[in-house]
PDB file of C-alpha atoms in Angstrom:
ATOM      1  CA  MET A   1      91.357 112.760  43.319  1.00  0.00           C
ATOM      2  CA  ALA A   2      89.268 111.738  40.250  1.00  0.00           C
ATOM      3  CA  ALA A   3      89.901 108.726  38.414  1.00  0.00           C
ATOM      4  CA  SER A   4      88.931 107.409  35.020  1.00  0.00           C
ATOM      5  CA  ILE A   5      88.655 103.929  35.529  1.00  0.00           C
ATOM      6  CA  ARG A   6      86.090 101.675  33.027  1.00  0.00           C
ATOM      7  CA  ARG A   7      85.222  98.539  34.394  1.00  0.00           C
ATOM      8  CA  ALA A   8      84.168  95.580  32.401  1.00  0.00           C
ATOM      9  CA  GLY A   9      80.971  95.346  31.048  1.00  0.00           C
ATOM     10  CA  ALA A  10      80.350  98.981  31.889  1.00  0.00           C
ATOM     11  CA  ARG A  11      79.618 100.075  28.229  1.00  0.00           C
ATOM     12  CA  THR A  12      76.751 101.626  27.473  1.00  0.00           C
ATOM     13  CA  GLY A  13      74.286 100.503  24.574  1.00  0.00           C
ATOM     14  CA  LEU A  14      75.328 103.442  22.424  1.00  0.00           C
ATOM     15  CA  GLN A  15      79.380 102.365  22.713  1.00  0.00           C
ATOM     16  CA  LYS A  16      78.385  98.909  22.095  1.00  0.00           C
ATOM     17  CA  ALA A  17      76.481 100.028  18.764  1.00  0.00           C
ATOM     18  CA  ALA A  18      79.270 102.376  17.858  1.00  0.00           C
ATOM     19  CA  LEU A  19      81.899  99.201  18.494  1.00  0.00           C
ATOM     20  CA  ALA A  20      79.933  96.863  16.639  1.00  0.00           C
ATOM     21  CA  THR A  21      79.607  99.311  13.690  1.00  0.00           C
ATOM     22  CA  GLY A  22      83.503  99.994  13.704  1.00  0.00           C
ATOM     23  CA  ALA A  23      84.320  96.424  13.731  1.00  0.00           C
ATOM     24  CA  VAL A  24      81.978  95.716  10.686  1.00  0.00           C
ATOM     25  CA  PHE A  25      83.760  98.705   8.984  1.00  0.00           C
ATOM     26  CA  CYS A  26      87.108  96.961   9.814  1.00  0.00           C
ATOM     27  CA  LEU A  27      85.966  93.514   8.513  1.00  0.00           C
ATOM     28  CA  ALA A  28      84.696  95.343   5.087  1.00  0.00           C
ATOM     29  CA  GLY A  29      87.668  97.039   4.802  1.00  0.00           C
ATOM     30  CA  ILE A  30      89.839  93.910   4.896  1.00  0.00           C
ATOM     31  CA  LEU A  31      87.470  91.594   3.292  1.00  0.00           C
ATOM     32  CA  GLY A  32      87.896  93.832   0.197  1.00  0.00           C
ATOM     33  CA  PHE A  33      91.574  92.980  -0.084  1.00  0.00           C
ATOM     34  CA  VAL A  34      90.632  89.120   0.000  1.00  0.00           C
ATOM     35  CA  PRO A  35      90.581  87.294  -3.384  1.00  0.00           C
ATOM     36  CA  GLY A  36      87.439  84.821  -3.308  1.00  0.00           C
ATOM     37  CA  ILE A  37      85.529  87.113  -1.238  1.00  0.00           C
ATOM     38  CA  THR A  38      85.876  89.795  -3.513  1.00  0.00           C
ATOM     39  CA  SER A  39      85.295  88.935  -7.218  1.00  0.00           C
ATOM     40  CA  ASN A  40      87.747  90.223  -9.726  1.00  0.00           C
ATOM     41  CA  HIS A  41      90.514  90.918  -7.293  1.00  0.00           C
ATOM     42  CA  ASP A  42      92.920  91.109 -10.265  1.00  0.00           C
ATOM     43  CA  ALA A  43      91.030  94.409 -11.342  1.00  0.00           C
ATOM     44  CA  LEU A  44      91.432  96.028  -8.034  1.00  0.00           C
ATOM     45  CA  ARG A  45      92.674  99.552  -8.661  1.00  0.00           C
ATOM     46  CA  LEU A  46      94.240 101.993  -6.498  1.00  0.00           C
ATOM     47  CA  ALA A  47      91.144 104.435  -6.739  1.00  0.00           C
ATOM     48  CA  GLY A  48      88.328 105.562  -9.298  1.00  0.00           C
ATOM     49  CA  HIS A  49      85.513 104.223 -11.039  1.00  0.00           C
ATOM     50  CA  ALA A  50      87.549 101.578 -13.225  1.00  0.00           C
ATOM     51  CA  SER A  51      88.179  99.389 -10.250  1.00  0.00           C
ATOM     52  CA  GLY A  52      86.112  96.136 -11.409  1.00  0.00           C
ATOM     53  CA  ALA A  53      86.760  94.251  -8.130  1.00  0.00           C
ATOM     54  CA  LEU A  54      83.503  93.553  -6.380  1.00  0.00           C
ATOM     55  CA  LEU A  55      83.338  92.715  -2.499  1.00  0.00           C
ATOM     56  CA  LEU A  56      80.825  90.142  -2.148  1.00  0.00           C
ATOM     57  CA  GLY A  57      80.250  90.176  -5.815  1.00  0.00           C
ATOM     58  CA  ILE A  58      77.972  93.509  -5.470  1.00  0.00           C
ATOM     59  CA  PHE A  59      79.933  96.343  -3.980  1.00  0.00           C
ATOM     60  CA  GLN A  60      82.154  97.987  -6.272  1.00  0.00           C
ATOM     61  CA  VAL A  61      85.757  98.635  -4.018  1.00  0.00           C
ATOM     62  CA  SER A  62      89.089  99.750  -4.711  1.00  0.00           C
ATOM     63  CA  VAL A  63      92.331 100.065  -2.566  1.00  0.00           C
ATOM     64  CA  LEU A  64      91.286 103.547  -1.331  1.00  0.00           C
ATOM     65  CA  HIS A  65      87.887 102.380  -0.775  1.00  0.00           C
ATOM     66  CA  ASN A  66      89.132  99.602   1.733  1.00  0.00           C
ATOM     67  CA  ALA A  67      91.476 101.481   3.089  1.00  0.00           C
ATOM     68  CA  VAL A  68      88.728 103.951   4.009  1.00  0.00           C
ATOM     69  CA  HIS A  69      86.672 101.479   5.641  1.00  0.00           C
ATOM     70  CA  LEU A  70      89.302 100.522   7.589  1.00  0.00           C
ATOM     71  CA  LEU A  71      90.101 104.011   9.039  1.00  0.00           C
ATOM     72  CA  PHE A  72      86.408 104.559   9.240  1.00  0.00           C
ATOM     73  CA  GLY A  73      86.317 101.313  11.372  1.00  0.00           C
ATOM     74  CA  VAL A  74      89.295 102.032  13.639  1.00  0.00           C
ATOM     75  CA  ALA A  75      87.806 105.465  14.619  1.00  0.00           C
ATOM     76  CA  GLY A  76      84.507 103.404  15.444  1.00  0.00           C
ATOM     77  CA  VAL A  77      86.272 101.426  17.670  1.00  0.00           C
ATOM     78  CA  LEU A  78      88.291 104.075  19.270  1.00  0.00           C
ATOM     79  CA  MET A  79      85.379 106.318  20.073  1.00  0.00           C
ATOM     80  CA  SER A  80      83.117 103.910  21.575  1.00  0.00           C
ATOM     81  CA  ARG A  81      85.624 104.250  24.361  1.00  0.00           C
ATOM     82  CA  THR A  82      83.055 106.890  25.550  1.00  0.00           C
ATOM     83  CA  HIS A  83      79.498 107.422  25.638  1.00  0.00           C
ATOM     84  CA  PRO A  84      79.787 110.900  23.840  1.00  0.00           C
ATOM     85  CA  GLN A  85      82.362 109.895  21.723  1.00  0.00           C
ATOM     86  CA  ALA A  86      80.556 106.749  20.384  1.00  0.00           C
ATOM     87  CA  ARG A  87      77.395 109.193  20.026  1.00  0.00           C
ATOM     88  CA  ASN A  88      79.323 111.490  17.803  1.00  0.00           C
ATOM     89  CA  PHE A  89      80.946 108.443  15.880  1.00  0.00           C
ATOM     90  CA  LEU A  90      77.360 107.298  14.780  1.00  0.00           C
ATOM     91  CA  ILE A  91      75.575 110.698  13.997  1.00  0.00           C
ATOM     92  CA  TYR A  92      78.727 112.366  12.323  1.00  0.00           C
ATOM     93  CA  GLY A  93      79.546 108.786  10.573  1.00  0.00           C
ATOM     94  CA  GLY A  94      75.792 108.694   9.444  1.00  0.00           C
ATOM     95  CA  VAL A  95      75.970 112.056   7.976  1.00  0.00           C
ATOM     96  CA  ILE A  96      79.192 111.378   5.946  1.00  0.00           C
ATOM     97  CA  TYR A  97      77.389 108.176   4.592  1.00  0.00           C
ATOM     98  CA  LEU A  98      74.531 110.574   3.510  1.00  0.00           C
ATOM     99  CA  VAL A  99      76.768 112.951   2.185  1.00  0.00           C
ATOM    100  CA  LEU A 100      78.402 109.974   0.270  1.00  0.00           C
ATOM    101  CA  TRP A 101      74.784 108.567  -0.913  1.00  0.00           C
ATOM    102  CA  LEU A 102      73.841 112.043  -2.551  1.00  0.00           C
ATOM    103  CA  TYR A 103      77.285 112.434  -3.974  1.00  0.00           C
ATOM    104  CA  GLY A 104      76.963 108.616  -5.804  1.00  0.00           C
ATOM    105  CA  LEU A 105      74.127 109.972  -7.279  1.00  0.00           C
ATOM    106  CA  LEU A 106      74.676 112.787  -8.385  1.00  0.00           C
ATOM    107  CA  VAL A 107      78.072 111.991  -9.810  1.00  0.00           C
ATOM    108  CA  GLY A 108      77.127 108.677 -11.297  1.00  0.00           C
ATOM    109  CA  ASP A 109      79.224 105.729 -12.014  1.00  0.00           C
ATOM    110  CA  PRO A 110      81.255 105.813 -15.207  1.00  0.00           C
ATOM    111  CA  THR A 111      82.586 109.785 -14.435  1.00  0.00           C
ATOM    112  CA  PRO A 112      85.934 110.139 -13.283  1.00  0.00           C
ATOM    113  CA  ALA A 113      84.966 112.267 -10.735  1.00  0.00           C
ATOM    114  CA  ASN A 114      84.054 108.875  -9.196  1.00  0.00           C
ATOM    115  CA  PHE A 115      86.676 108.479  -7.465  1.00  0.00           C
ATOM    116  CA  ILE A 116      85.660 106.266  -4.323  1.00  0.00           C
ATOM    117  CA  PRO A 117      84.179 103.782  -6.864  1.00  0.00           C
ATOM    118  CA  ALA A 118      80.601 103.435  -5.995  1.00  0.00           C
ATOM    119  CA  ASN A 119      78.321 101.600  -7.805  1.00  0.00           C
ATOM    120  CA  ASP A 120      74.519 101.411  -7.553  1.00  0.00           C
ATOM    121  CA  ALA A 121      74.832  98.762  -4.925  1.00  0.00           C
ATOM    122  CA  ASP A 122      77.431 100.841  -3.072  1.00  0.00           C
ATOM    123  CA  ASN A 123      74.952 104.256  -3.061  1.00  0.00           C
ATOM    124  CA  TRP A 124      72.096 102.446  -1.741  1.00  0.00           C
ATOM    125  CA  LEU A 125      74.112 100.530   0.994  1.00  0.00           C
ATOM    126  CA  HIS A 126      75.400 104.397   2.059  1.00  0.00           C
ATOM    127  CA  LEU A 127      71.985 105.368   2.246  1.00  0.00           C
ATOM    128  CA  VAL A 128      70.733 102.466   4.670  1.00  0.00           C
ATOM    129  CA  LEU A 129      74.043 103.083   6.812  1.00  0.00           C
ATOM    130  CA  GLY A 130      73.794 106.602   6.989  1.00  0.00           C
ATOM    131  CA  LEU A 131      70.245 106.368   8.245  1.00  0.00           C
ATOM    132  CA  ALA A 132      71.229 103.272  10.486  1.00  0.00           C
ATOM    133  CA  MET A 133      73.645 104.973  12.183  1.00  0.00           C
ATOM    134  CA  ILE A 134      71.953 108.108  12.968  1.00  0.00           C
ATOM    135  CA  ALA A 135      68.816 105.884  14.106  1.00  0.00           C
ATOM    136  CA  LEU A 136      71.123 104.239  16.682  1.00  0.00           C
ATOM    137  CA  ALA A 137      72.598 107.064  17.617  1.00  0.00           C
ATOM    138  CA  ILE A 138      69.263 108.860  18.460  1.00  0.00           C
ATOM    139  CA  MET A 139      67.636 105.599  19.886  1.00  0.00           C
ATOM    140  CA  LEU A 140      70.547 104.649  22.516  1.00  0.00           C
ATOM    141  CA  ALA A 141      71.298 108.200  23.345  1.00  0.00           C
ATOM    142  CA  ARG A 142      67.826 108.518  25.097  1.00  0.00           C
ATOM    143  CA  GLY A 143      68.623 105.281  27.776  1.00  0.00           C
ATOM    144  CA  PRO A 144      69.941 106.122  31.063  1.00  0.00           C
ATOM    145  CA  ALA A 145      72.822 108.168  31.307  1.00  0.00           C
ATOM    146  CA  PRO A 146      76.103 106.398  31.425  1.00  0.00           C
ATOM    147  CA  ALA A 147      76.785 104.622  34.868  1.00  0.00           C
ATOM    148  CA  ASP A 148      79.648 106.602  37.222  1.00  0.00           C
ATOM    149  CA  THR A 149      82.460 104.284  36.590  1.00  0.00           C
ATOM    150  CA  GLY A 150      84.728 106.323  39.563  1.00  0.00           C
ATOM    151  CA  THR A 151      86.943 104.680  42.039  1.00  0.00           C
ATOM    152  CA  GLY A 152      84.377 103.375  44.676  1.00  0.00           C
ATOM    153  CA  SER A 153      84.987 106.383  46.793  1.00  0.00           C
ATOM    154  CA  THR A 154      81.761 107.388  48.683  1.00  0.00           C
ATOM    155  CA  ALA A 155      83.198 111.158  48.753  1.00  0.00           C
ATOM    156  CA  THR A 156      80.950 111.585  45.313  1.00  0.00           C
ATOM    157  CA  SER A 157      77.796 109.919  46.612  1.00  0.00           C
ATOM    158  CA  PRO A 158      75.217 112.310  47.489  1.00  0.00           C
ATOM    159  CA  ALA A 159      74.214 112.381  51.009  1.00  0.00           C
ATOM    160  CA  PRO A 160      71.293 110.126  52.100  1.00  0.00           C
ATOM    161  CA  GLY A 161      67.833 112.230  51.254  1.00  0.00           C
ATOM    162  CA  THR A 162      69.279 114.762  48.771  1.00  0.00           C
ATOM    163  CA  ARG A 163      68.934 113.253  45.586  1.00  0.00           C
ATOM    164  CA  GLY A 164      72.089 114.394  43.991  1.00  0.00           C
ATOM    165  CA  ARG A 165      71.569 117.934  44.495  1.00  0.00           C
TER     166      ARG A 165
END
């Protein structure tokens, strides 16, 4: 009987990167609602380019923007549980952020189509996030395969001298 038991400390580098990335997105989503860390907090709107709230005084945010950061962060934390899911989170999340970067460049700040909202600082952050997430997935997926975290039974161990054939 095969059991899926994950031992403490058995996370791969890729899983750790996805977990850290997810945690940072959760933090950004929470901080977007905190007055003082988000300047012009009274100008925080549900969505759209009219939101005047600025996370860290730089990045334009709205309630929708913060909620998306929180949901994206939770997805990263949950997907960090397995190596393949962590890789998918980083690759596809990176692609999403590259698409957001292009969207921000093409749509522009003051147009009604800018429902996210995203200013120039957000746009360039989306580029950096997209490239960094994809780079992490590629670099860390090259490492050794995840260790077997089975039940410890010797029934799945290769016979001596067979090299796991």
